[in-house]
Coordinates of C-alpha atoms and ligand atoms in Angstrom, one line a residue:
M1 CA -15.0 -16.0 28.0
A2 CA -14.4 -17.8 24.7
V3 CA -13.0 -17.3 21.3
L4 CA -15.4 -18.1 18.5
L5 CA -13.6 -19.9 15.6
A6 CA -15.9 -19.4 12.6
G7 CA -14.9 -22.1 10.1
G8 CA -12.9 -23.6 12.9
A9 CA -13.0 -27.2 11.5
G10 CA -10.9 -26.3 8.5
Y11 CA -7.1 -26.5 8.0
I12 CA -6.0 -23.3 9.7
G13 CA -9.0 -23.2 12.1
S14 CA -8.3 -26.6 13.6
H15 CA -4.6 -25.9 14.1
T16 CA -5.6 -22.6 15.7
A17 CA -8.0 -24.4 18.1
I18 CA -5.1 -26.5 19.4
E19 CA -2.8 -23.6 20.0
M20 CA -5.5 -21.5 21.6
I21 CA -6.5 -24.3 24.0
E22 CA -2.8 -24.9 24.8
A23 CA -2.5 -21.2 25.6
G24 CA -5.3 -21.5 28.1
M25 CA -8.1 -20.0 25.9
E26 CA -11.6 -21.4 25.6
V27 CA -12.8 -22.0 22.0
V28 CA -16.2 -22.5 20.4
V29 CA -16.3 -23.7 16.8
V30 CA -19.0 -23.0 14.2
D31 CA -18.6 -24.8 10.8
N32 CA -21.0 -26.0 8.1
F33 CA -18.4 -28.7 6.9
Y34 CA -18.6 -27.4 3.4
N35 CA -14.9 -27.8 3.0
S36 CA -14.0 -29.5 6.3
D37 CA -14.7 -32.5 8.4
P38 CA -16.1 -32.9 11.9
E39 CA -13.4 -35.6 12.4
A40 CA -10.9 -32.7 12.6
I41 CA -12.5 -31.4 15.7
R42 CA -12.8 -34.8 17.2
R43 CA -9.0 -35.2 16.7
V44 CA -8.4 -31.7 18.2
E45 CA -10.3 -32.9 21.3
E46 CA -8.2 -36.0 21.4
I47 CA -4.9 -34.0 21.1
T48 CA -5.9 -31.4 23.7
G49 CA -7.9 -33.7 26.0
R50 CA -10.7 -31.0 26.0
K51 CA -14.3 -31.1 24.8
I52 CA -15.0 -28.4 22.3
A53 CA -18.4 -26.7 21.9
L54 CA -19.1 -27.4 18.2
Y55 CA -22.1 -26.0 16.2
E56 CA -22.9 -27.3 12.7
A57 CA -24.2 -24.1 11.1
D58 CA -23.6 -21.7 8.3
V59 CA -21.9 -18.6 9.6
A60 CA -24.1 -16.5 7.4
D61 CA -27.2 -17.8 9.1
K62 CA -28.1 -15.1 11.5
E63 CA -30.5 -17.0 13.7
A64 CA -28.0 -19.9 14.1
M65 CA -25.3 -17.4 15.0
R66 CA -27.6 -15.6 17.5
R67 CA -28.1 -19.0 19.2
V68 CA -24.4 -19.5 19.5
F69 CA -23.8 -16.1 21.0
A70 CA -26.8 -16.5 23.4
E71 CA -25.4 -19.9 24.6
Q72 CA -21.7 -19.0 24.8
S73 CA -19.9 -16.0 26.3
I74 CA -17.8 -14.9 23.3
D75 CA -15.4 -12.0 23.5
T76 CA -13.4 -12.5 20.3
V77 CA -14.3 -13.9 16.8
V78 CA -11.8 -15.3 14.4
H79 CA -13.3 -15.5 10.9
F80 CA -11.9 -18.4 8.9
A81 CA -15.2 -19.3 7.3
G82 CA -14.5 -18.6 3.6
M83 CA -14.4 -20.3 0.3
K84 CA -10.8 -20.2 -1.0
A85 CA -10.3 -21.9 -4.4
V86 CA -9.1 -19.3 -6.9
G87 CA -10.2 -21.2 -10.0
E88 CA -13.6 -22.1 -8.6
S89 CA -14.1 -18.4 -7.7
V90 CA -13.7 -17.4 -11.3
E91 CA -16.3 -20.0 -12.4
K92 CA -18.8 -19.2 -9.5
P93 CA -18.1 -15.5 -8.6
V94 CA -21.6 -14.9 -7.2
M95 CA -21.4 -17.9 -4.9
Y96 CA -18.0 -16.6 -3.6
Y97 CA -19.2 -13.0 -3.1
R98 CA -22.5 -14.3 -1.4
N99 CA -20.8 -16.7 0.9
N100 CA -17.6 -14.8 1.9
L101 CA -19.3 -11.4 2.3
D102 CA -22.5 -12.6 3.9
S103 CA -20.7 -14.5 6.6
T104 CA -18.7 -11.4 7.5
L105 CA -21.7 -9.1 7.6
T106 CA -23.7 -11.6 9.7
L107 CA -20.8 -11.9 12.2
L108 CA -20.5 -8.1 12.5
E109 CA -24.3 -7.7 13.0
V110 CA -24.6 -10.4 15.6
M111 CA -21.4 -9.3 17.4
K112 CA -22.9 -5.9 17.8
E113 CA -26.1 -7.3 19.3
Y114 CA -24.1 -9.2 21.9
D115 CA -21.5 -6.5 22.5
C116 CA -18.7 -8.6 21.2
N117 CA -16.0 -6.3 19.9
R118 CA -12.9 -8.2 18.8
F119 CA -12.6 -9.5 15.3
I120 CA -9.6 -11.3 13.7
F121 CA -9.9 -11.8 10.0
S122 CA -8.2 -14.5 7.8
S123 CA -7.0 -12.3 5.0
S124 CA -4.4 -13.1 2.3
A125 CA -1.3 -11.6 0.8
T126 CA -3.3 -11.8 -2.4
V127 CA -4.7 -8.3 -1.6
Y128 CA -1.3 -6.8 -2.4
G129 CA -1.6 -7.7 -6.1
E130 CA 1.6 -7.2 -8.1
P131 CA 4.2 -5.8 -5.7
D132 CA 6.2 -2.6 -6.5
S133 CA 8.9 -3.8 -4.1
L134 CA 9.9 -6.7 -1.9
P135 CA 9.6 -7.8 0.8
L136 CA 5.9 -6.9 1.0
S137 CA 5.2 -4.7 4.0
E138 CA 1.8 -3.8 5.4
A139 CA 2.5 -0.2 4.2
A140 CA 2.3 -1.4 0.6
P141 CA -0.9 -0.4 -1.2
K142 CA -3.7 -2.8 -1.8
K143 CA -4.0 -3.3 -5.6
S144 CA -6.2 -4.9 -8.2
V145 CA -6.3 -8.6 -7.6
N146 CA -6.7 -11.5 -10.1
C147 CA -9.9 -13.4 -9.1
P148 CA -13.2 -13.1 -7.2
Y149 CA -11.8 -15.0 -4.2
G150 CA -9.0 -12.4 -3.9
W151 CA -11.6 -9.6 -4.2
T152 CA -13.7 -11.0 -1.4
K153 CA -10.6 -10.8 0.9
W154 CA -10.0 -7.2 -0.4
M155 CA -13.6 -6.2 0.1
I156 CA -13.9 -7.8 3.6
E157 CA -10.8 -5.9 4.7
Q158 CA -12.6 -2.7 3.5
I159 CA -15.8 -3.6 5.3
L160 CA -14.0 -4.2 8.5
T161 CA -11.9 -1.0 8.2
D162 CA -15.2 1.0 7.7
A163 CA -16.9 -0.8 10.6
V164 CA -14.0 0.2 12.9
A165 CA -14.1 3.8 11.7
A166 CA -17.8 4.0 12.8
D167 CA -17.5 2.2 16.1
D168 CA -14.7 3.0 18.6
K169 CA -15.4 -0.1 20.6
L170 CA -14.3 -2.4 17.8
S171 CA -10.9 -3.9 17.6
V172 CA -10.0 -5.6 14.3
V173 CA -6.8 -7.4 13.2
L174 CA -6.5 -8.2 9.5
L175 CA -4.1 -11.1 9.2
R176 CA -2.6 -11.4 5.8
Y177 CA -1.4 -15.0 5.4
F178 CA 1.4 -15.9 3.0
N179 CA 1.5 -19.6 2.1
P180 CA 0.5 -21.9 4.9
V181 CA 1.8 -25.5 4.7
G182 CA 2.6 -28.3 7.1
A183 CA 0.6 -30.0 9.8
H184 CA 0.4 -30.6 13.5
K185 CA 3.3 -32.7 14.7
S186 CA 1.0 -35.5 15.9
G187 CA 0.1 -36.2 12.3
R188 CA -3.6 -36.4 13.4
I189 CA -4.7 -33.2 11.7
G190 CA -3.6 -31.5 8.5
E191 CA -4.7 -30.1 5.2
D192 CA -7.4 -32.2 3.5
P193 CA -8.5 -30.6 0.2
K194 CA -11.6 -32.1 -1.5
G195 CA -10.9 -33.2 -5.1
I196 CA -7.7 -32.3 -6.9
P197 CA -5.6 -30.0 -4.8
N198 CA -5.1 -26.5 -6.2
N199 CA -2.1 -25.6 -4.0
L200 CA 1.4 -26.8 -4.3
F201 CA 2.0 -28.6 -1.0
P202 CA -1.1 -30.7 -0.8
F203 CA -0.4 -31.7 -4.4
I204 CA 3.2 -32.7 -3.6
A205 CA 2.0 -34.7 -0.6
Q206 CA -0.6 -36.6 -2.8
V207 CA 2.1 -37.4 -5.3
A208 CA 4.4 -38.7 -2.5
V209 CA 1.6 -41.0 -1.2
G210 CA 0.8 -42.3 -4.7
R211 CA -2.6 -40.7 -5.2
R212 CA -1.2 -38.7 -8.2
D213 CA 1.5 -39.8 -10.4
H214 CA 3.3 -36.5 -11.0
L215 CA 3.3 -32.8 -10.2
N216 CA 2.7 -30.3 -13.0
L217 CA 5.1 -27.5 -12.3
F218 CA 3.5 -24.3 -13.6
G219 CA 6.2 -22.4 -15.5
N220 CA 10.0 -22.5 -15.3
D221 CA 10.6 -19.3 -17.3
Y222 CA 9.9 -16.7 -14.6
P223 CA 12.5 -14.0 -13.8
T224 CA 13.8 -15.9 -10.8
P225 CA 17.2 -17.7 -10.2
D226 CA 15.8 -21.1 -11.2
G227 CA 12.9 -19.9 -13.3
T228 CA 10.1 -21.1 -10.9
C229 CA 7.9 -18.9 -8.7
I230 CA 9.0 -17.8 -5.2
R231 CA 6.7 -17.8 -2.2
D232 CA 6.8 -17.4 1.5
Y233 CA 5.8 -20.8 2.9
I234 CA 4.8 -20.7 6.6
H235 CA 4.2 -23.7 8.9
V236 CA 0.5 -23.8 9.9
V237 CA 1.4 -24.2 13.6
D238 CA 3.4 -21.0 13.5
L239 CA 0.5 -19.4 11.7
A240 CA -1.9 -20.7 14.4
K241 CA 0.3 -19.2 17.1
G242 CA 0.1 -15.9 15.3
H243 CA -3.7 -16.0 15.9
V244 CA -3.2 -16.6 19.6
A245 CA -0.9 -13.5 19.7
A246 CA -3.5 -11.5 17.6
A247 CA -6.3 -12.4 19.9
R248 CA -4.2 -11.2 22.9
Y249 CA -3.4 -8.0 21.0
A250 CA -7.1 -7.3 20.1
A251 CA -8.0 -7.6 23.8
E252 CA -5.6 -4.7 24.6
H253 CA -6.1 -2.4 21.6
K254 CA -8.8 -0.7 19.7
G255 CA -8.9 0.2 16.0
C256 CA -7.8 -1.8 12.9
E257 CA -4.4 -3.3 12.4
I258 CA -3.1 -5.0 9.3
I259 CA -0.5 -7.7 10.1
N260 CA 1.4 -10.0 7.7
L261 CA 1.9 -13.6 8.8
G262 CA 4.8 -14.9 6.9
T263 CA 8.4 -16.0 7.6
G264 CA 10.2 -13.3 5.5
N265 CA 11.9 -16.1 3.4
G266 CA 11.1 -17.0 -0.1
Y267 CA 11.6 -20.4 -1.7
S268 CA 11.1 -21.4 -5.3
V269 CA 8.8 -24.3 -6.4
L270 CA 11.9 -26.3 -7.3
E271 CA 13.5 -25.6 -3.9
M272 CA 10.2 -26.8 -2.3
I273 CA 10.2 -30.1 -4.3
H274 CA 13.8 -30.7 -3.4
A275 CA 13.3 -29.9 0.3
F276 CA 10.4 -32.3 0.4
E277 CA 12.5 -35.1 -1.3
E278 CA 15.3 -34.5 1.1
A279 CA 13.2 -34.4 4.3
T280 CA 11.2 -37.5 3.4
G281 CA 13.5 -39.5 1.1
I282 CA 10.6 -39.8 -1.4
P283 CA 11.1 -38.7 -5.0
I284 CA 8.5 -36.3 -6.5
P285 CA 8.3 -36.7 -10.2
Y286 CA 7.3 -33.5 -12.0
E287 CA 6.7 -32.2 -15.5
I288 CA 7.1 -28.6 -16.6
A289 CA 3.6 -27.3 -17.6
P290 CA 2.6 -23.8 -18.9
R291 CA 2.3 -20.9 -16.5
R292 CA -0.9 -20.8 -14.4
A293 CA -2.9 -17.6 -15.1
G294 CA -2.5 -15.0 -12.4
D295 CA 0.6 -16.4 -10.7
L296 CA 3.1 -13.7 -9.5
P297 CA 6.8 -14.5 -10.0
V298 CA 7.8 -13.6 -6.4
S299 CA 6.0 -12.9 -3.2
Y300 CA 7.3 -12.9 0.4
A301 CA 6.6 -11.0 3.5
C302 CA 8.3 -8.4 5.6
A303 CA 7.5 -10.0 9.0
D304 CA 8.7 -7.2 11.2
K305 CA 5.4 -5.7 12.2
A306 CA 4.1 -9.0 13.6
E307 CA 7.2 -9.3 15.8
K308 CA 6.9 -5.7 16.9
L309 CA 3.2 -5.6 17.7
L310 CA 2.4 -9.2 18.5
G311 CA 5.7 -10.4 19.8
W312 CA 5.3 -13.3 17.3
K313 CA 7.6 -14.7 14.7
A314 CA 7.7 -17.9 12.7
E315 CA 10.0 -20.4 14.2
L316 CA 9.6 -23.7 12.3
T317 CA 11.9 -24.5 9.4
L318 CA 11.3 -25.7 5.9
T319 CA 12.4 -29.2 7.0
D320 CA 9.7 -29.1 9.7
M321 CA 7.1 -28.1 7.0
C322 CA 8.1 -31.0 4.8
R323 CA 8.4 -33.6 7.5
D324 CA 5.1 -32.7 9.2
T325 CA 3.2 -32.6 5.9
W326 CA 4.5 -36.1 5.1
N327 CA 3.8 -37.3 8.6
W328 CA 0.1 -36.3 8.2
Q329 CA -0.3 -37.5 4.6
S330 CA 1.4 -40.8 5.1
K331 CA -0.7 -41.6 8.2
N332 CA -3.9 -40.3 6.5
P333 CA -3.5 -41.1 2.8
N334 CA -7.1 -40.2 2.1
G335 CA -7.3 -37.4 4.6
Y336 CA -10.1 -37.7 7.2
R337 CA -11.9 -40.2 5.0
E338 CA -11.1 -43.9 5.4
E339 CA -11.7 -44.8 1.8
E340 CA -10.1 -43.4 -1.3
V341 CA -12.3 -40.8 -3.1
Ligands
UD1_1 C1 -2.8 -19.4 -4.0 C2 -3.7 -18.2 -4.5 C3 -3.9 -17.2 -3.4 C4 -4.5 -17.9 -2.2 C5 -3.6 -19.1 -1.8 C6 -4.3 -20.0 -0.7 C7 -3.3 -18.1 -6.9 C8 -2.8 -17.2 -8.0 N1 -3.1 -17.6 -5.7 O1 -1.5 -18.8 -3.7 O2 -4.7 -16.2 -3.8 O3 -4.5 -17.0 -1.1 O4 -3.4 -20.0 -2.9 O5 -5.3 -20.7 -1.2 O6 -3.9 -19.1 -7.2 N2 2.3 -24.8 -8.3 C9 2.7 -25.7 -9.2 N3 1.9 -26.8 -9.4 C10 0.8 -27.1 -8.7 C11 0.4 -26.1 -7.7 C12 1.1 -24.9 -7.6 O7 3.7 -25.5 -9.9 O8 0.1 -28.1 -8.9 C13 3.1 -23.5 -8.1 C14 2.3 -22.3 -8.5 O9 2.4 -22.0 -9.8 C15 3.0 -21.3 -7.5 C16 3.4 -22.1 -6.3 O10 3.4 -23.4 -6.7 O11 4.1 -20.8 -8.2 C17 2.5 -21.9 -5.1 O12 1.1 -22.1 -5.5 P1 -0.1 -22.3 -4.5 O13 0.3 -23.3 -3.5 O14 -1.3 -22.5 -5.3 O15 -0.1 -20.8 -3.8 P2 -0.3 -19.4 -4.4 O16 -0.5 -19.4 -5.9 O17 0.9 -18.6 -3.9

């Protein structure tokens, strides 16, 4: 039996493929390479020494997905196949709703046809909206979010919750990611955003490698000790191992479980810049810029439920996150492409 990684060539999917293979699981990848590169899967094969069944297809394409399920014995689906840029989602909301919701609905329909009942979903801490208290526990209410991307996560969680309520064979785990950063220790795979990075760590890495001349730090007048926003950064390899644990959990349980994947520690933007400089010895020039619309001052997880239910907790440190990000970026200054873009 195999785990289907929908969107498995992307940043989190490719790291999860490695951890699952190393845990003895078989994986099948479907990806349309909209925001990913087939080279990532080639490198996962190189790292693990295993050939991966790879289908180039849109996860929303029902006929293509039926072919995958007909050819492979799939017992668990992990759904990473979503568009994820906050700003782009504000400009192209219909594209975001169409893509992110359709892929989920198609997966649920085809899974039912093939009696596949385990679904792990890449959700986001963004569904918590503005927290009433910290750390954020799974018991906190979902609130209004700030962009169509966030609403797609919010709505897909609701769709999956309703699907479970109507089908007692289904087992769903909603994984709410905090801020994934870092890369595999080999430096062969990592985060490779197309165009100008939206997120902090890929931007810092591109400044370090000389692709950008400075970082714009969005706001230093927040109500935090140093005035910059605080987030719960989690190493992508820890996050990937959380999916291994979630897949095992889904095999043993029915129903729908919400689980945070974070470390429980918050670091400010300035602390992240300084940690990166310290771990790599490379200065990161930055300029204070206006606040970015929609940013929350502070967000970090209560990570207790993951430990209790999954027996999982994040183990890698901030230094690991910085060092591994730099190892990937310095060995692959243009990501998976050979030429600068
Ligand atoms: C963002 C999204 C979130 C999404 C996640 C993963 C917003 C409001 N939230 O999380 O919904 O799930 O990405 O895609 O966009 N920063 C800078 N300069 C930069 C980039 C970021 O100062 O060039 C700061 C931000 O203001 C923030 C922190 O770094 O305080 C982290 O930003 P980012 O990496 O984009 O993550 P989130 O905003 O937490």
